[in-house]
Short mmCIF file of C-alpha atoms and ligand atoms in Angstrom, two decimals:
data_model
loop_
_atom_site.label_atom_id
_atom_site.label_comp_id
_atom_site.label_asym_id
_atom_site.label_seq_id
_atom_site.Cartn_x
_atom_site.Cartn_y
_atom_site.Cartn_z
CA MET A 1 -9.25 28.73 -12.94
CA SER A 2 -8.22 30.57 -9.76
CA THR A 3 -5.03 32.60 -10.12
CA GLU A 4 -4.31 32.54 -6.36
CA LYS A 5 -1.99 29.56 -6.59
CA PHE A 6 0.19 31.41 -9.12
CA VAL A 7 1.67 34.01 -6.80
CA GLU A 8 5.32 34.67 -7.58
CA PRO A 9 7.57 36.43 -5.03
CA LEU A 10 8.58 39.99 -5.93
CA CYS A 11 11.88 41.69 -5.00
CA TYR A 12 10.19 44.31 -2.80
CA ASP A 13 13.45 45.55 -1.27
CA TYR A 14 15.25 45.74 -4.63
CA LYS A 15 18.40 47.85 -4.41
CA TYR A 16 19.35 49.51 -7.70
CA LEU A 17 22.90 48.67 -8.77
CA PHE A 18 22.46 50.19 -12.22
CA ARG A 19 20.74 53.34 -13.52
CA PRO A 20 16.95 52.92 -13.08
CA ASP A 21 16.39 53.93 -16.73
CA LEU A 22 18.98 51.46 -18.05
CA LEU A 23 16.47 49.70 -20.36
CA LYS A 24 14.16 52.64 -21.06
CA GLY A 25 12.30 52.21 -24.37
CA LYS A 26 13.41 48.58 -24.78
CA VAL A 27 11.27 45.46 -25.09
CA ALA A 28 12.20 41.97 -23.88
CA PHE A 29 10.61 38.70 -25.05
CA ILE A 30 11.04 36.17 -22.24
CA THR A 31 10.19 32.47 -22.61
CA GLY A 32 9.35 30.89 -19.26
CA GLY A 33 8.68 34.42 -17.93
CA GLY A 34 5.53 33.48 -16.02
CA SER A 35 7.41 31.79 -13.20
CA GLY A 36 10.66 31.30 -11.33
CA ILE A 37 13.94 32.88 -12.39
CA CYS A 38 12.50 34.27 -15.63
CA PHE A 39 9.61 35.97 -13.79
CA THR A 40 12.25 37.79 -11.73
CA ILE A 41 14.26 38.64 -14.85
CA ALA A 42 11.07 40.25 -16.22
CA GLU A 43 10.56 42.10 -12.94
CA ILE A 44 14.11 43.48 -12.77
CA PHE A 45 14.04 44.48 -16.45
CA MET A 46 10.72 46.26 -15.85
CA ARG A 47 12.14 48.01 -12.79
CA HIS A 48 14.68 49.41 -15.30
CA GLN A 49 11.86 50.71 -17.54
CA CYS A 50 11.74 47.85 -20.05
CA ASP A 51 8.40 46.50 -21.36
CA THR A 52 8.14 42.71 -21.51
CA VAL A 53 6.40 39.84 -23.26
CA ILE A 54 6.18 36.69 -21.15
CA VAL A 55 5.61 33.43 -23.00
CA SER A 56 4.79 29.87 -21.94
CA ARG A 57 2.05 27.21 -22.07
CA ASN A 58 -0.05 28.14 -19.02
CA LEU A 59 -2.03 31.29 -19.92
CA THR A 60 -3.74 31.58 -16.52
CA ARG A 61 -0.40 31.74 -14.77
CA LEU A 62 1.01 34.16 -17.38
CA GLN A 63 -1.95 36.51 -16.90
CA ALA A 64 -1.58 36.45 -13.11
CA SER A 65 2.16 37.11 -13.39
CA SER A 66 1.71 39.89 -15.93
CA LYS A 67 -0.78 41.70 -13.68
CA CYS A 68 1.54 41.36 -10.70
CA LEU A 69 4.54 42.67 -12.70
CA GLU A 70 2.63 45.62 -14.14
CA ASN A 71 1.30 46.61 -10.70
CA ALA A 72 4.75 46.41 -9.13
CA THR A 73 6.63 48.34 -11.83
CA GLY A 74 4.22 50.50 -13.87
CA GLN A 75 5.62 49.03 -17.12
CA LYS A 76 3.70 46.96 -19.67
CA CYS A 77 3.84 43.16 -19.69
CA LEU A 78 2.07 41.19 -22.44
CA PRO A 79 1.25 37.55 -21.57
CA VAL A 80 1.27 35.22 -24.60
CA LYS A 81 0.53 31.51 -24.66
CA ALA A 82 2.92 29.44 -26.79
CA ASP A 83 4.80 26.16 -26.60
CA VAL A 84 8.45 26.75 -27.53
CA ARG A 85 8.51 23.31 -29.20
CA LYS A 86 6.03 24.56 -31.82
CA PRO A 87 7.57 27.09 -34.24
CA GLU A 88 4.11 28.20 -35.51
CA GLU A 89 3.05 29.17 -31.97
CA ILE A 90 6.29 31.08 -31.38
CA LYS A 91 5.84 32.86 -34.71
CA GLU A 92 2.35 33.95 -33.64
CA ALA A 93 3.72 35.12 -30.28
CA VAL A 94 6.47 37.17 -31.92
CA ILE A 95 3.95 38.74 -34.32
CA LYS A 96 1.71 39.65 -31.34
CA ALA A 97 4.68 41.16 -29.51
CA LEU A 98 5.65 43.26 -32.55
CA GLN A 99 2.04 44.41 -33.06
CA GLU A 100 1.93 45.55 -29.44
CA PHE A 101 5.41 47.09 -29.07
CA GLN A 102 6.90 47.33 -32.63
CA ARG A 103 10.26 46.04 -31.34
CA ILE A 104 12.06 43.17 -29.56
CA ASP A 105 15.48 44.27 -28.31
CA ILE A 106 16.13 41.37 -25.96
CA LEU A 107 15.27 37.67 -26.11
CA ILE A 108 15.62 35.55 -22.98
CA ASN A 109 15.41 31.81 -23.67
CA GLY A 110 14.42 30.49 -20.24
CA ALA A 111 11.72 27.87 -20.92
CA ALA A 112 12.92 24.50 -19.70
CA GLY A 113 11.87 21.16 -18.27
CA ASN A 114 13.66 19.04 -15.72
CA PHE A 115 13.30 16.09 -13.37
CA LEU A 116 15.72 13.74 -11.67
CA CYS A 117 15.98 10.38 -13.45
CA PRO A 118 18.86 7.92 -13.94
CA ALA A 119 19.80 7.42 -17.61
CA ALA A 120 18.98 3.71 -17.48
CA LYS A 121 15.42 4.47 -16.36
CA LEU A 122 14.83 7.43 -18.67
CA SER A 123 12.38 6.67 -21.50
CA PHE A 124 13.33 7.72 -25.02
CA ASN A 125 10.45 10.17 -24.98
CA ALA A 126 11.54 11.65 -21.64
CA PHE A 127 15.04 12.39 -23.02
CA ARG A 128 13.54 13.82 -26.21
CA THR A 129 11.05 15.98 -24.27
CA VAL A 130 13.79 17.87 -22.43
CA MET A 131 15.88 18.21 -25.61
CA ASP A 132 12.78 19.56 -27.38
CA ILE A 133 11.83 22.12 -24.73
CA ASP A 134 15.33 23.34 -23.90
CA THR A 135 17.39 22.99 -27.08
CA MET A 136 14.78 23.08 -29.85
CA GLY A 137 12.85 25.75 -27.91
CA THR A 138 15.95 27.95 -27.75
CA PHE A 139 16.69 27.48 -31.46
CA ASN A 140 13.05 28.07 -32.47
CA ALA A 141 12.64 31.31 -30.54
CA SER A 142 16.09 32.62 -31.54
CA LYS A 143 15.58 31.93 -35.25
CA ILE A 144 12.10 33.47 -35.32
CA VAL A 145 13.02 36.62 -33.35
CA PHE A 146 16.13 37.02 -35.53
CA GLU A 147 14.18 36.66 -38.78
CA LYS A 148 11.29 38.88 -37.75
CA TYR A 149 13.21 41.67 -36.03
CA MET A 150 16.86 41.39 -34.99
CA THR A 151 18.26 40.73 -38.46
CA ASP A 152 17.60 44.41 -39.30
CA HIS A 153 17.72 46.02 -35.86
CA GLY A 154 20.26 44.05 -33.79
CA GLY A 155 19.65 42.94 -30.23
CA VAL A 156 20.79 40.67 -27.41
CA ILE A 157 19.83 37.03 -26.83
CA VAL A 158 20.51 35.40 -23.45
CA ASN A 159 20.14 31.63 -23.11
CA ILE A 160 19.68 30.26 -19.61
CA THR A 161 21.72 27.08 -19.25
CA SER A 162 22.98 25.31 -16.10
CA THR A 163 26.07 23.62 -14.72
CA GLN A 164 25.11 19.92 -14.77
CA HIS A 165 27.04 19.09 -17.95
CA ILE A 166 30.30 20.59 -16.69
CA SER A 167 30.87 17.78 -14.23
CA GLY A 168 28.33 15.20 -15.48
CA VAL A 169 26.12 15.03 -12.40
CA PRO A 170 24.00 11.87 -12.04
CA MET A 171 20.30 11.67 -12.99
CA GLN A 172 20.66 14.71 -15.25
CA CYS A 173 21.94 13.38 -18.61
CA HIS A 174 18.88 14.75 -20.43
CA VAL A 175 19.42 18.25 -19.04
CA GLY A 176 23.21 18.22 -19.42
CA ALA A 177 22.86 17.17 -23.07
CA ALA A 178 20.23 19.83 -23.74
CA LYS A 179 22.05 22.68 -22.01
CA SER A 180 25.47 21.91 -23.49
CA ALA A 181 23.87 21.88 -26.96
CA ILE A 182 22.50 25.35 -26.17
CA GLU A 183 25.98 26.54 -25.20
CA ALA A 184 27.35 25.26 -28.55
CA LEU A 185 24.45 26.88 -30.42
CA THR A 186 25.28 30.17 -28.66
CA LYS A 187 28.78 30.21 -30.18
CA HIS A 188 27.53 29.37 -33.69
CA LEU A 189 24.85 32.04 -33.61
CA ALA A 190 27.24 34.61 -32.12
CA VAL A 191 29.54 34.14 -35.12
CA GLU A 192 26.76 34.14 -37.73
CA TRP A 193 24.66 36.98 -36.31
CA GLY A 194 27.40 39.23 -34.92
CA PRO A 195 27.54 41.19 -38.20
CA ASN A 196 23.82 41.95 -37.73
CA ASN A 197 24.69 43.58 -34.39
CA VAL A 198 23.22 40.69 -32.39
CA ARG A 199 25.07 39.47 -29.28
CA ILE A 200 24.26 36.00 -27.94
CA MET A 201 25.27 34.92 -24.45
CA CYS A 202 24.58 32.15 -21.94
CA VAL A 203 24.13 32.54 -18.23
CA ALA A 204 24.43 29.26 -16.29
CA PRO A 205 22.94 29.49 -12.80
CA GLY A 206 23.85 27.05 -10.04
CA PRO A 207 21.20 26.21 -7.44
CA VAL A 208 18.75 29.11 -7.07
CA GLU A 209 16.45 29.18 -4.06
CA GLU A 210 12.66 29.63 -4.26
CA THR A 211 12.45 28.02 -7.70
CA GLU A 212 10.83 24.96 -9.24
CA GLY A 213 14.27 23.78 -10.40
CA TYR A 214 15.61 23.85 -6.84
CA ARG A 215 12.50 22.07 -5.49
CA ARG A 216 12.84 19.34 -8.12
CA LEU A 217 16.60 18.86 -7.88
CA ALA A 218 17.59 19.40 -4.27
CA GLY A 219 15.86 16.08 -3.48
CA PRO A 220 16.72 14.91 0.01
CA ALA A 221 19.74 17.24 0.33
CA SER A 222 19.43 19.84 3.11
CA LYS A 223 20.34 23.50 2.66
CA GLU A 224 23.41 22.85 4.87
CA ASP A 225 24.52 20.01 2.56
CA ILE A 226 24.15 22.21 -0.50
CA LEU A 227 26.03 25.09 1.13
CA LYS A 228 29.02 22.77 1.73
CA ILE A 229 29.64 22.45 -2.01
CA ILE A 230 29.37 26.18 -2.71
CA PRO A 231 32.72 27.90 -2.14
CA ILE A 232 31.14 31.29 -1.32
CA ARG A 233 28.69 29.51 1.05
CA LYS A 234 25.66 31.27 -0.43
CA ILE A 235 22.78 29.84 -2.41
CA GLY A 236 21.89 32.10 -5.33
CA THR A 237 18.65 34.09 -5.37
CA ARG A 238 16.42 34.83 -8.33
CA CYS A 239 17.43 38.47 -8.00
CA ASP A 240 21.18 37.59 -8.14
CA ILE A 241 20.63 35.90 -11.51
CA ALA A 242 18.42 38.71 -12.82
CA ASN A 243 21.08 41.32 -11.95
CA ILE A 244 23.74 39.38 -13.84
CA ILE A 245 21.47 39.13 -16.87
CA LEU A 246 20.68 42.84 -16.61
CA PHE A 247 24.42 43.50 -16.92
CA VAL A 248 24.71 41.09 -19.87
CA VAL A 249 21.96 42.85 -21.85
CA SER A 250 23.31 46.32 -21.04
CA GLU A 251 25.79 48.32 -23.10
CA ALA A 252 28.37 47.70 -20.38
CA ALA A 253 28.58 44.14 -21.77
CA GLY A 254 28.90 45.32 -25.39
CA LEU A 255 32.01 43.21 -26.05
CA LEU A 256 30.54 39.98 -24.69
CA THR A 257 29.22 37.46 -27.17
CA GLY A 258 29.36 33.68 -27.63
CA SER A 259 30.39 32.91 -24.08
CA CYS A 260 28.85 31.62 -20.91
CA ILE A 261 28.83 33.28 -17.51
CA ILE A 262 28.66 30.68 -14.78
CA ALA A 263 26.62 32.23 -11.99
CA ASP A 264 26.87 29.68 -9.19
CA GLY A 265 29.19 30.96 -6.44
CA GLY A 266 31.73 28.41 -7.67
CA SER A 267 29.53 25.39 -6.88
CA TRP A 268 30.50 23.45 -10.02
CA MET A 269 34.03 23.38 -8.61
CA GLY A 270 32.87 22.68 -5.09
CA MET A 271 32.17 18.91 -5.08
CA MET A 272 35.73 17.75 -4.49
CA SER A 273 36.60 20.60 -2.16
CA ALA A 274 33.63 19.62 -0.01
CA VAL A 275 35.23 16.17 0.32
CA PHE A 276 38.83 17.35 0.75
CA ASN A 277 37.88 20.09 3.19
CA GLN A 278 36.85 17.34 5.62
CA ILE A 279 40.48 16.13 5.74
CA PRO A 280 42.59 17.97 8.35
CA PRO A 281 45.36 20.06 6.71
CA PRO A 282 48.91 18.63 6.94
CA LYS A 283 51.17 20.12 9.66
CA LEU A 284 53.73 22.37 8.00
C1 HXC B 1 11.10 10.23 -15.50
C2 HXC B 1 9.55 11.54 -16.59
C3 HXC B 1 9.34 12.32 -15.44
C4 HXC B 1 10.10 11.97 -14.27
C5 HXC B 1 8.05 13.09 -17.01
N1 HXC B 1 8.72 12.04 -17.52
N2 HXC B 1 8.40 13.28 -15.73
N3 HXC B 1 10.41 10.51 -16.63
N4 HXC B 1 10.95 10.93 -14.34
N5 HXC B 1 9.96 12.66 -13.12
C6 HXC B 1 8.58 11.49 -18.87
C7 HXC B 1 7.14 11.04 -19.14
O1 HXC B 1 6.89 9.75 -18.59
C8 HXC B 1 7.10 11.04 -20.67
O2 HXC B 1 7.75 9.90 -21.21
C9 HXC B 1 8.00 12.23 -21.02
O3 HXC B 1 8.82 12.48 -19.86
C10 HXC B 1 7.19 13.48 -21.33
O4 HXC B 1 6.34 13.73 -20.24
P1 HXC B 1 5.05 14.69 -20.35
O5 HXC B 1 4.48 14.86 -18.99
O6 HXC B 1 4.16 14.19 -21.45
O7 HXC B 1 5.74 16.02 -20.92
P2 HXC B 1 5.25 17.52 -20.91
O8 HXC B 1 3.78 17.62 -20.56
O9 HXC B 1 5.72 18.10 -22.15
O10 HXC B 1 6.02 18.16 -19.64
C11 HXC B 1 7.40 18.37 -19.65
C12 HXC B 1 8.03 18.02 -18.27
C13 HXC B 1 7.27 18.71 -17.12
C14 HXC B 1 9.51 18.44 -18.34
C15 HXC B 1 7.96 16.52 -18.08
O11 HXC B 1 7.82 18.36 -15.87
C16 HXC B 1 7.25 20.20 -17.25
O12 HXC B 1 6.38 20.76 -17.92
N6 HXC B 1 8.22 20.93 -16.65
C17 HXC B 1 8.30 22.42 -16.71
C18 HXC B 1 8.73 22.98 -15.39
C19 HXC B 1 10.13 22.53 -14.96
O13 HXC B 1 10.54 21.40 -15.25
N7 HXC B 1 10.83 23.41 -14.25
C20 HXC B 1 12.17 23.13 -13.77
C21 HXC B 1 13.15 23.79 -14.64
S1 HXC B 1 14.73 23.67 -13.78
P3 HXC B 1 6.91 8.59 -21.72
O14 HXC B 1 7.97 7.68 -22.25
O15 HXC B 1 6.20 8.06 -20.52
O16 HXC B 1 5.98 9.10 -22.79
C22 HXC B 1 15.90 23.25 -14.85
C23 HXC B 1 17.36 23.12 -14.40
C24 HXC B 1 17.57 23.23 -12.95
O17 HXC B 1 15.63 23.08 -15.96
C25 HXC B 1 19.01 23.06 -12.58
C26 HXC B 1 19.17 23.17 -11.07
C27 HXC B 1 20.61 23.08 -10.57
P1 NAP B 2 10.37 27.21 -13.76
O1 NAP B 2 9.77 28.28 -12.92
O2 NAP B 2 9.67 25.90 -13.81
O3 NAP B 2 10.59 27.77 -15.22
C1 NAP B 2 10.44 27.03 -16.39
C2 NAP B 2 9.46 27.76 -17.27
O4 NAP B 2 9.46 27.17 -18.57
C3 NAP B 2 8.03 27.75 -16.76
O5 NAP B 2 7.57 29.09 -16.71
C4 NAP B 2 7.26 26.97 -17.82
O6 NAP B 2 5.95 27.53 -17.99
C5 NAP B 2 8.13 27.18 -19.05
N1 NAP B 2 8.00 26.07 -20.01
C6 NAP B 2 8.24 24.76 -19.80
N2 NAP B 2 8.01 24.06 -20.92
C7 NAP B 2 7.64 24.97 -21.86
C8 NAP B 2 7.27 24.86 -23.23
N3 NAP B 2 7.25 23.68 -23.85
N4 NAP B 2 6.95 25.99 -23.90
C9 NAP B 2 6.96 27.20 -23.28
N5 NAP B 2 7.30 27.35 -21.99
C10 NAP B 2 7.63 26.24 -21.29
O7 NAP B 2 11.85 26.87 -13.28
P2 NAP B 2 13.16 27.70 -12.84
O8 NAP B 2 13.80 26.83 -11.83
O9 NAP B 2 12.87 29.10 -12.53
O10 NAP B 2 14.05 27.61 -14.19
C11 NAP B 2 14.17 28.70 -15.08
C12 NAP B 2 15.41 28.52 -15.96
O11 NAP B 2 16.59 28.50 -15.15
C13 NAP B 2 15.42 27.22 -16.75
O12 NAP B 2 16.02 27.44 -18.01
C14 NAP B 2 16.30 26.33 -15.92
O13 NAP B 2 16.89 25.29 -16.67
C15 NAP B 2 17.34 27.33 -15.43
N6 NAP B 2 18.05 26.92 -14.22
C16 NAP B 2 17.41 26.89 -13.02
C17 NAP B 2 18.12 26.56 -11.88
C18 NAP B 2 17.47 26.54 -10.52
O14 NAP B 2 18.13 26.31 -9.50
N7 NAP B 2 16.18 26.79 -10.44
C19 NAP B 2 19.48 26.25 -11.97
C20 NAP B 2 20.10 26.26 -13.22
C21 NAP B 2 19.38 26.61 -14.34
P3 NAP B 2 4.65 26.70 -18.46
O15 NAP B 2 4.55 25.50 -17.59
O16 NAP B 2 3.53 27.69 -18.34
O17 NAP B 2 4.89 26.34 -19.90
#
């Protein structure tokens, strides 16, 4: 299969906000790392001297992405095919990663599935599919990486969630249910695995441009419409999210565990203000 259609955008003009050797000697295992936000997380980690393992179902795309990341950063990136819904495949992927690098310091749970669909039209299998990829996938990868490495060596796990469940947006009950379960899981694991020196955090992006999620969910809304509900009037970039996650996995965030950083420019709070801001202010 041609790899030309799998070209992911790189952050060519990346401006370092942290020490360039921040992650020197570390290894990150990133589900969903062949595309979108998680591709950029891999890129920014590698620009900080981390080696990466990118994991998903489409090996052709993973191989194209790995080559592109290695060429851009000079670090190693191992592409591994696995479906996060299948614990045996994740186990194999973790074993391959450990054979190659002998360590996994960071796990990013980014693999996810989404589409717009009203609850009344959603098939039982459609709901289950998103729960399986997002929630089960996060549990599967976390448990396996913990058992095989972090239980003895510590580490940081970052789960990528979203903001749909905070306000119950329409046509997203499958995703809201899956992501809020991940946020609950994060707290439970933070308490159980803290003594093993493992921190577990969530980062919840709002709309992020140049991503599959944005293409699927923006629907007929224009960029101007979306900007109206974002208090800071800026749509997030892949690089914005990657920088926040870089902070979360760094020692600067050493006291953070079991919580969720909402990285959305305030958009989850913006719906009503978009409506009320249309009303002229009262004369004082
Ligand atoms: C309703 C749908 C559907 C749709 C699939 N289904 N697409 N139902 N509307 N648009 C139903 C199918 O009919 C089927 O149910 C069930 O879901 C499983 O579908 P499959 O195609 O067999 O599943 P699978 O091959 O496992 O693919 C999973 C997928 C697919 C989620 C459906 O789209 C995928 O692989 N997505 C990965 C990429 C992705 O979604 N990226 C966006 C992430 S963004 P039946 O009953 O017919 O068997 C994100 C949050 C963004 O997560 C937040 C932004 C603010
Ligand atoms: P994306 O590029 O489609 O990323 C999803 C990734 O998950 C793909 O690389 C896909 O690769 C992988 N994946 C899907 N099902 C899988 C499975 N069963 N096993 C293994 N890998 C699987 O979309 P994105 O928009 O960048 O989203 C990335 C993350 O950010 C997701 O967790 C999403 O929920 C979250 N998020 C995105 C936005 C946004 O605006 N984009 C907002 C909030 C949250 P394969 O197809 O090769 O398996």
